[in-house]
Amino acid sequence: MSYKIDADTMKSLQKAQKNEITEYHIYSKLSSFIKNKQNSNILQQIAQDELRHHNRLKKFTGTDMKPNILKVYFYTFISVIFGITFGIKLMEKGESSSEKLYGELGNNIEEFKIISNEENKHEKELIEIIEEEKLQFVGSMVLGLNDALVELTGTLAGLTFALKNTRLIALSGLITGIAASLSMAASEYLSTRTEKDSSLALKSSLYTGGTYVFTVACLVLPYLLFSNYVLCLVITIIAAILIILIFNFYISVAKDLPFRQRFFEMSGISLGVAGISFIIGYLVRLFLGVDV
């Protein structure tokens, strides 16, 4: 080996080697959990790639590395709960330093060039082949989430100053939200049945309606827990922003979409509608002389 590896680079290689063996165990565990045969085979193939990378790095470090057990269980748990595509892509985002190292060393050492090519192309192509129900119905979830956030934040903001009674606001919000969720689910079912395979229509409508109901519950909950209507509105708006943040982070990772633009766009629309509805609620109360 004509190229001399310095002490700092050796430490980085040992860290990368530990990552490779850790990811080998993660992919192996996930492949044993998954019922879909194609997905299981893909994960086994990636696991073998990671093990091969670990063994190649061993030629330079001279040591066998043990996996990070906490990381193995963490990413396995994340993948089981939120989907294997999300879990894997979240994990792969933490590999950027290793990929950069492989790319730099690949200019001088052929072994690292091979590893770099496999990391950048082969494994990413395999991950894209994975079929997952959650991602097939992301459009339905986005529809339910967007509509619930815009409609319910606006409705609750308007009702807050129109009624000034948290119980009445919660009651009105729940009735509006549940009715709207049923309407959205029915509309999604009818539109999906005409556009796609009818067997997917029911699942699509359930994802839309389920996401809508979940969002409604989160936004209305403060009005059931607290008596101060202004505090409830503030908590509801914070909850809406958190839901937007978490959901857009999930989508940006799982579908490789830009996070910041989508987050600010959804937040701006929801808060804008809430602000306008807040003013309308106040004006309606003022002009009609309603006092609850």
Coordinates of N, CA and C in Angstrom, one line a residue, residues 55-208:
N55 N -15.3 -5.5 6.2 CA -14.2 -6.4 6.0 C -13.1 -5.7 5.2
R56 N -13.5 -4.9 4.2 CA -12.5 -4.2 3.4 C -11.7 -3.2 4.2
L57 N -12.5 -2.5 5.1 CA -11.9 -1.5 5.9 C -10.9 -2.1 7.0
K58 N -11.2 -3.4 7.3 CA -10.4 -4.1 8.3 C -9.0 -4.3 7.8
K59 N -8.8 -4.4 6.4 CA -7.5 -4.5 5.8 C -6.6 -3.3 6.2
F60 N -7.3 -2.1 6.4 CA -6.5 -0.9 6.7 C -6.4 -0.6 8.2
T61 N -7.4 -1.0 8.9 CA -7.4 -0.7 10.4 C -6.8 -1.8 11.2
G62 N -6.9 -3.0 10.6 CA -6.4 -4.2 11.3 C -7.2 -4.7 12.5
T63 N -8.4 -4.2 12.6 CA -9.2 -4.6 13.8 C -10.7 -4.9 13.4
D64 N -11.3 -5.8 14.2 CA -12.7 -6.1 14.0 C -13.5 -5.1 14.9
M65 N -14.5 -4.4 14.3 CA -15.2 -3.5 15.1 C -16.6 -4.1 15.6
K66 N -17.0 -3.7 16.8 CA -18.3 -4.2 17.3 C -19.4 -3.2 16.9
P67 N -20.6 -3.6 16.7 CA -21.7 -2.7 16.4 C -22.1 -1.8 17.5
N68 N -22.7 -0.7 17.2 CA -23.3 0.2 18.2 C -24.7 -0.3 18.5
I69 N -24.8 -1.1 19.6 CA -26.1 -1.8 19.9 C -27.2 -0.8 20.1
L70 N -27.0 0.4 20.7 CA -28.0 1.4 20.9 C -28.6 1.9 19.6
K71 N -27.6 2.1 18.6 CA -28.0 2.6 17.3 C -28.8 1.5 16.5
V72 N -28.4 0.2 16.7 CA -29.1 -0.9 16.1 C -30.5 -0.9 16.5
Y73 N -30.8 -0.9 17.8 CA -32.1 -0.9 18.3 C -32.9 0.3 18.0
F74 N -32.2 1.5 18.0 CA -32.9 2.8 17.8 C -33.5 2.8 16.3
Y75 N -32.6 2.5 15.4 CA -33.1 2.6 14.0 C -34.0 1.4 13.6
T76 N -33.9 0.3 14.3 CA -34.8 -0.8 14.1 C -36.2 -0.4 14.6
F77 N -36.2 0.2 15.7 CA -37.5 0.7 16.3 C -38.1 1.8 15.4
I78 N -37.3 2.7 15.0 CA -37.8 3.8 14.1 C -38.4 3.2 12.8
S79 N -37.7 2.3 12.3 CA -38.1 1.7 11.0 C -39.4 0.9 11.1
V80 N -39.6 0.2 12.3 CA -40.8 -0.6 12.5 C -42.0 0.3 12.7
I81 N -41.8 1.4 13.4 CA -42.9 2.3 13.8 C -43.3 3.2 12.6
F82 N -42.2 3.8 12.0 CA -42.5 4.8 10.9 C -42.3 4.4 9.5
G83 N -41.8 3.1 9.4 CA -41.6 2.6 8.0 C -40.1 2.4 7.7
I84 N -39.8 1.3 7.0 CA -38.4 1.0 6.7 C -37.7 2.1 5.8
T85 N -38.5 2.7 4.9 CA -37.9 3.7 4.0 C -37.4 4.9 4.8
F86 N -38.3 5.4 5.7 CA -38.0 6.5 6.6 C -36.8 6.2 7.4
G87 N -36.8 5.0 8.1 CA -35.7 4.6 9.0 C -34.4 4.5 8.3
I88 N -34.4 3.9 7.2 CA -33.2 3.7 6.4 C -32.6 5.0 5.9
K89 N -33.5 5.8 5.3 CA -33.0 7.1 4.8 C -32.5 8.1 5.9
L90 N -33.2 8.0 7.0 CA -32.7 8.8 8.2 C -31.3 8.4 8.6
M91 N -31.1 7.1 8.6 CA -29.8 6.5 9.0 C -28.8 6.9 7.9
E92 N -29.1 6.8 6.7 CA -28.2 7.1 5.6 C -27.8 8.5 5.6
K93 N -28.6 9.4 6.1 CA -28.3 10.8 6.1 C -27.1 11.1 7.1
G94 N -26.9 10.2 8.1 CA -25.8 10.3 9.0 C -24.5 9.7 8.5
E95 N -24.6 9.2 7.2 CA -23.4 8.6 6.6 C -22.6 9.5 5.8
S96 N -22.9 10.8 5.7 CA -22.3 11.7 4.8 C -20.8 11.9 5.0
S97 N -20.4 11.9 6.3 CA -19.0 12.0 6.6 C -18.2 10.8 6.1
S98 N -18.8 9.6 6.3 CA -18.1 8.4 5.8 C -18.0 8.4 4.2
E99 N -19.1 8.8 3.6 CA -19.1 8.9 2.1 C -18.0 9.9 1.6
K100 N -17.9 11.0 2.3 CA -16.9 12.0 1.9 C -15.5 11.4 2.1
L101 N -15.3 10.7 3.2 CA -14.0 10.1 3.4 C -13.6 9.0 2.4
Y102 N -14.6 8.2 2.0 CA -14.4 7.2 1.0 C -14.1 7.9 -0.4
G103 N -14.7 8.9 -0.7 CA -14.5 9.7 -1.9 C -13.1 10.2 -2.0
E104 N -12.6 10.8 -0.9 CA -11.3 11.4 -0.9 C -10.2 10.3 -1.0
L105 N -10.4 9.3 -0.2 CA -9.4 8.2 -0.2 C -9.4 7.4 -1.6
G106 N -10.6 7.4 -2.2 CA -10.8 6.7 -3.5 C -9.9 7.3 -4.6
N107 N -9.4 8.5 -4.4 CA -8.6 9.1 -5.4 C -7.2 8.4 -5.5
N108 N -6.8 7.8 -4.3 CA -5.5 7.2 -4.2 C -5.6 5.7 -4.0
I109 N -6.7 5.2 -3.4 CA -6.8 3.7 -3.1 C -8.0 3.1 -3.8
E110 N -7.8 2.1 -4.6 CA -8.9 1.5 -5.3 C -10.0 0.9 -4.5
E111 N -9.6 0.4 -3.3 CA -10.6 -0.2 -2.4 C -11.7 0.8 -2.0
F112 N -11.3 2.0 -1.7 CA -12.2 3.0 -1.2 C -13.1 3.5 -2.4
K113 N -12.5 3.5 -3.6 CA -13.3 3.9 -4.8 C -14.4 2.9 -5.0
I114 N -14.2 1.6 -4.8 CA -15.2 0.6 -4.9 C -16.3 0.8 -3.9
I115 N -15.9 1.0 -2.6 CA -16.8 1.3 -1.5 C -17.7 2.5 -1.8
S116 N -17.0 3.6 -2.2 CA -17.7 4.8 -2.5 C -18.8 4.7 -3.6
N117 N -18.4 3.9 -4.6 CA -19.4 3.7 -5.7 C -20.6 2.9 -5.3
E118 N -20.3 1.9 -4.4 CA -21.4 1.1 -3.9 C -22.3 1.9 -3.0
E119 N -21.7 2.7 -2.2 CA -22.5 3.6 -1.2 C -23.4 4.6 -2.0
N120 N -22.8 5.2 -3.0 CA -23.4 6.3 -3.7 C -24.5 5.8 -4.7
K121 N -24.2 4.7 -5.3 CA -25.1 4.2 -6.4 C -25.9 3.0 -6.0
H122 N -25.2 1.9 -5.8 CA -25.9 0.6 -5.7 C -26.9 0.6 -4.6
E123 N -26.4 1.0 -3.3 CA -27.3 0.9 -2.2 C -28.5 1.8 -2.3
K124 N -28.3 3.0 -2.8 CA -29.4 4.0 -3.0 C -30.4 3.5 -4.0
E125 N -29.9 2.9 -5.0 CA -30.8 2.3 -6.0 C -31.7 1.2 -5.4
L126 N -31.1 0.4 -4.6 CA -31.8 -0.7 -3.9 C -32.9 -0.2 -3.0
I127 N -32.5 0.9 -2.2 CA -33.5 1.5 -1.3 C -34.7 2.0 -2.0
E128 N -34.5 2.6 -3.2 CA -35.6 3.2 -4.0 C -36.5 2.1 -4.5
I129 N -36.1 0.8 -4.6 CA -36.9 -0.3 -5.0 C -37.9 -0.7 -4.0
I130 N -37.6 -0.5 -2.7 CA -38.4 -1.0 -1.6 C -39.8 -0.5 -1.8
E131 N -40.8 -1.4 -1.6 CA -42.2 -1.0 -1.7 C -42.8 -0.9 -0.3
E132 N -43.4 0.2 -0.1 CA -44.0 0.3 1.3 C -45.4 1.0 1.2
E133 N -46.3 0.4 1.9 CA -47.7 1.0 1.8 C -47.8 2.4 2.3
K134 N -47.1 2.7 3.4 CA -47.2 4.1 4.0 C -46.9 5.1 2.9
L135 N -45.8 4.9 2.1 CA -45.4 5.8 1.1 C -46.3 5.9 -0.1
Q136 N -47.0 4.8 -0.4 CA -48.0 4.7 -1.5 C -49.2 5.7 -1.2
F137 N -49.5 5.9 0.1 CA -50.6 6.7 0.4 C -50.2 8.0 1.1
V138 N -49.0 8.5 0.8 CA -48.5 9.8 1.4 C -49.4 10.9 0.9
G139 N -49.8 10.8 -0.4 CA -50.7 11.8 -1.0 C -52.0 12.0 -0.2
S140 N -52.5 10.8 0.2 CA -53.8 10.8 0.9 C -53.6 11.4 2.3
M141 N -52.5 11.1 2.9 CA -52.2 11.7 4.3 C -51.9 13.2 4.2
V142 N -51.2 13.6 3.2 CA -51.0 15.1 3.0 C -52.3 15.8 2.8
L143 N -53.2 15.2 2.0 CA -54.6 15.8 1.8 C -55.3 15.9 3.1
G144 N -55.4 14.9 3.9 CA -56.1 14.9 5.2 C -55.4 15.9 6.1
L145 N -54.1 15.9 6.2 CA -53.4 16.8 7.1 C -53.6 18.3 6.7
N146 N -53.3 18.6 5.5 CA -53.5 20.0 5.0 C -54.9 20.5 5.2
D147 N -55.9 19.7 4.8 CA -57.2 20.2 5.0 C -57.6 20.4 6.4
A148 N -57.2 19.4 7.3 CA -57.6 19.5 8.7 C -56.9 20.7 9.4
L149 N -55.6 20.9 9.0 CA -54.9 22.1 9.7 C -55.5 23.4 9.3
V150 N -55.7 23.6 8.0 CA -56.2 24.8 7.5 C -57.6 25.1 8.0
E151 N -58.5 24.1 7.9 CA -59.9 24.2 8.2 C -60.1 24.4 9.8
L152 N -59.4 23.5 10.5 CA -59.6 23.5 12.0 C -58.9 24.6 12.7
T153 N -57.7 25.0 12.3 CA -57.1 26.2 12.9 C -57.9 27.4 12.6
G154 N -58.4 27.5 11.4 CA -59.3 28.7 11.1 C -60.6 28.6 11.9
T155 N -61.2 27.5 11.9 CA -62.5 27.3 12.7 C -62.3 27.6 14.1
L156 N -61.3 27.0 14.7 CA -61.1 27.2 16.2 C -60.7 28.7 16.5
A157 N -59.9 29.3 15.6 CA -59.6 30.7 15.9 C -60.8 31.6 15.8
G158 N -61.7 31.3 14.8 CA -62.9 32.1 14.7 C -63.8 31.9 15.8
L159 N -64.0 30.6 16.3 CA -64.9 30.3 17.4 C -64.4 30.8 18.7
T160 N -63.0 30.9 18.8 CA -62.4 31.4 20.1 C -63.0 32.7 20.6
F161 N -63.0 33.7 19.6 CA -63.4 35.0 20.0 C -64.9 35.2 19.8
A162 N -65.5 34.3 19.0 CA -67.0 34.4 18.8 C -67.7 33.8 20.0
L163 N -67.2 32.8 20.6 CA -67.9 32.1 21.8 C -67.2 32.4 23.1
K164 N -65.9 32.4 23.2 CA -65.2 32.7 24.4 C -65.5 31.6 25.5
N165 N -65.9 30.4 25.1 CA -66.2 29.4 26.1 C -65.5 28.1 25.5
T166 N -64.5 27.6 26.3 CA -63.7 26.5 25.8 C -64.5 25.2 25.5
R167 N -65.5 24.9 26.3 CA -66.3 23.7 26.1 C -67.2 23.8 24.9
L168 N -67.8 25.0 24.6 CA -68.5 25.2 23.4 C -67.6 25.2 22.2
I169 N -66.5 25.8 22.3 CA -65.5 25.8 21.2 C -65.1 24.3 20.9
A170 N -64.8 23.6 21.9 CA -64.4 22.2 21.7 C -65.5 21.4 21.0
L171 N -66.7 21.6 21.5 CA -67.9 20.8 21.0 C -68.1 21.2 19.5
S172 N -68.0 22.5 19.2 CA -68.2 22.9 17.8 C -67.1 22.4 16.9
G173 N -65.8 22.5 17.5 CA -64.7 22.0 16.7 C -64.7 20.6 16.4
L174 N -65.1 19.8 17.4 CA -65.2 18.3 17.2 C -66.3 17.9 16.2
I175 N -67.5 18.6 16.3 CA -68.5 18.3 15.3 C -68.1 18.6 13.9
T176 N -67.5 19.8 13.8 CA -67.0 20.3 12.5 C -65.9 19.4 11.9
G177 N -65.0 19.0 12.8 CA -63.9 18.2 12.4 C -64.2 16.8 12.0
I178 N -65.1 16.2 12.8 CA -65.5 14.8 12.5 C -66.3 14.7 11.2
A179 N -67.2 15.7 11.1 CA -68.1 15.8 9.9 C -67.2 16.0 8.6
A180 N -66.2 16.9 8.8 CA -65.3 17.2 7.7 C -64.4 16.0 7.3
S181 N -64.0 15.2 8.3 CA -63.1 14.0 8.1 C -63.9 13.0 7.3
L182 N -65.2 12.8 7.7 CA -66.0 11.8 7.0 C -66.2 12.2 5.5
S183 N -66.4 13.5 5.3 CA -66.6 14.1 4.0 C -65.4 13.9 3.2
M184 N -64.2 14.2 3.8 CA -62.9 14.1 3.0 C -62.7 12.6 2.7
A185 N -62.9 11.7 3.6 CA -62.7 10.3 3.4 C -63.6 9.8 2.2
A186 N -64.8 10.2 2.2 CA -65.7 9.8 1.2 C -65.3 10.4 -0.2
S187 N -64.9 11.6 -0.2 CA -64.4 12.3 -1.4 C -63.2 11.6 -2.0
E188 N -62.3 11.2 -1.1 CA -61.0 10.5 -1.5 C -61.4 9.2 -2.0
Y189 N -62.3 8.5 -1.4 CA -62.7 7.1 -1.9 C -63.3 7.2 -3.3
L190 N -64.2 8.2 -3.5 CA -64.8 8.3 -4.8 C -63.8 8.7 -5.9
S191 N -62.9 9.6 -5.6 CA -61.9 10.1 -6.6 C -60.9 9.0 -6.9
T192 N -60.4 8.3 -5.8 CA -59.4 7.2 -6.0 C -60.0 6.0 -6.8
R193 N -61.3 5.7 -6.6 CA -61.9 4.6 -7.2 C -62.0 4.9 -8.7
T194 N -62.2 6.1 -9.1 CA -62.3 6.4 -10.6 C -60.9 6.5 -11.2
E195 N -59.9 6.9 -10.5 CA -58.6 7.1 -11.0 C -57.7 5.8 -11.0
K196 N -57.8 5.0 -9.9 CA -56.9 3.9 -9.7 C -57.7 2.6 -9.5
D197 N -56.9 1.6 -9.1 CA -57.6 0.3 -8.8 C -58.5 0.5 -7.6
S198 N -59.7 0.0 -7.8 CA -60.8 0.2 -6.8 C -60.4 -0.4 -5.4
S199 N -59.5 -1.4 -5.5 CA -59.1 -2.1 -4.2 C -58.3 -1.2 -3.3
L200 N -57.7 -0.1 -3.9 CA -56.9 0.8 -3.2 C -57.7 2.0 -2.6
A201 N -58.9 2.1 -3.1 CA -59.8 3.3 -2.8 C -60.1 3.3 -1.3
L202 N -60.4 2.2 -0.7 CA -60.8 2.2 0.7 C -59.6 2.5 1.6
K203 N -58.4 1.9 1.3 CA -57.3 2.2 2.1 C -56.9 3.7 2.0
S204 N -57.0 4.2 0.7 CA -56.7 5.7 0.5 C -57.6 6.6 1.3
S205 N -58.9 6.2 1.3 CA -59.9 7.0 2.1 C -59.6 6.9 3.6
L206 N -59.2 5.7 4.1 CA -58.9 5.5 5.5 C -57.7 6.3 5.9
Y207 N -56.7 6.4 5.1 CA -55.5 7.2 5.4 C -55.9 8.7 5.5
T208 N -56.7 9.1 4.5 CA -57.1 10.5 4.5 C -57.9 10.8 5.8

